[in-house]
Amino acid sequence: MLRAAADGSTNAELAAALHLSRGTVRNYLSTAIQKLTVRNRAEAVRIAREKGWL
């Protein structure tokens, strides 16, 4: 999910591309943000890049 969010797509765009609901995308991203203990999507993407996940 973070890989898909890294290009700056909105939740609606991610949902359409991944054939998921917007709520599911929001929940997945929220979970990733919480687990990485960051404040927002941009920080989560930055951490994922630093760790070599993206």
Protein backbone atom coordinates (compact mmCIF):
# COMPACT_ATOMS: atom_id res chain seq x y z
CA MET A 1 0.00 0.00 0.00
CA LEU A 2 2.83 2.41 0.76
CA ARG A 3 4.39 1.67 -2.61
CA ALA A 4 1.12 2.62 -4.28
CA ALA A 5 0.81 5.74 -2.12
CA ALA A 6 4.38 6.85 -2.84
CA ASP A 7 3.42 8.37 -6.19
CA GLY A 8 1.07 10.85 -4.50
CA SER A 9 -2.20 9.21 -5.48
CA THR A 10 -5.31 9.97 -3.46
CA ASN A 11 -7.12 7.28 -1.50
CA ALA A 12 -9.82 7.22 -4.19
CA GLU A 13 -7.25 6.74 -6.94
CA LEU A 14 -5.53 3.96 -4.97
CA ALA A 15 -8.86 2.28 -4.32
CA ALA A 16 -9.76 2.29 -8.01
CA ALA A 17 -6.34 1.04 -9.09
CA LEU A 18 -6.24 -1.75 -6.49
CA HIS A 19 -9.95 -2.65 -6.73
CA LEU A 20 -10.55 -1.88 -3.05
CA SER A 21 -12.93 0.44 -1.25
CA ARG A 22 -11.71 3.86 -0.16
CA GLY A 23 -12.31 2.81 3.45
CA THR A 24 -10.04 -0.22 3.04
CA VAL A 25 -7.28 1.94 1.57
CA ARG A 26 -7.69 4.44 4.41
CA ASN A 27 -7.53 1.65 7.00
CA TYR A 28 -4.44 0.04 5.44
CA LEU A 29 -2.62 3.36 5.31
CA SER A 30 -3.66 4.27 8.86
CA THR A 31 -2.36 0.95 10.11
CA ALA A 32 0.98 1.45 8.33
CA ILE A 33 1.26 4.98 9.73
CA GLN A 34 0.58 3.74 13.28
CA LYS A 35 3.03 0.84 13.03
CA LEU A 36 5.76 3.13 11.74
CA THR A 37 4.93 5.66 14.51
CA VAL A 38 4.78 8.58 12.11
CA ARG A 39 2.24 11.37 11.68
CA ASN A 40 1.21 11.09 8.06
CA ARG A 41 1.47 9.29 4.75
CA ALA A 42 4.45 11.32 3.55
CA GLU A 43 6.50 10.38 6.61
CA ALA A 44 5.49 6.74 6.24
CA VAL A 45 6.65 6.73 2.61
CA ARG A 46 9.92 8.43 3.61
CA ILE A 47 10.61 5.81 6.30
CA ALA A 48 9.75 2.98 3.91
CA ARG A 49 12.21 4.38 1.35
CA GLU A 50 14.93 4.77 3.98
CA LYS A 51 14.45 1.15 5.05
CA GLY A 52 14.63 -0.02 1.43
CA TRP A 53 11.03 -1.25 1.32
CA LEU A 54 10.23 0.87 -1.71
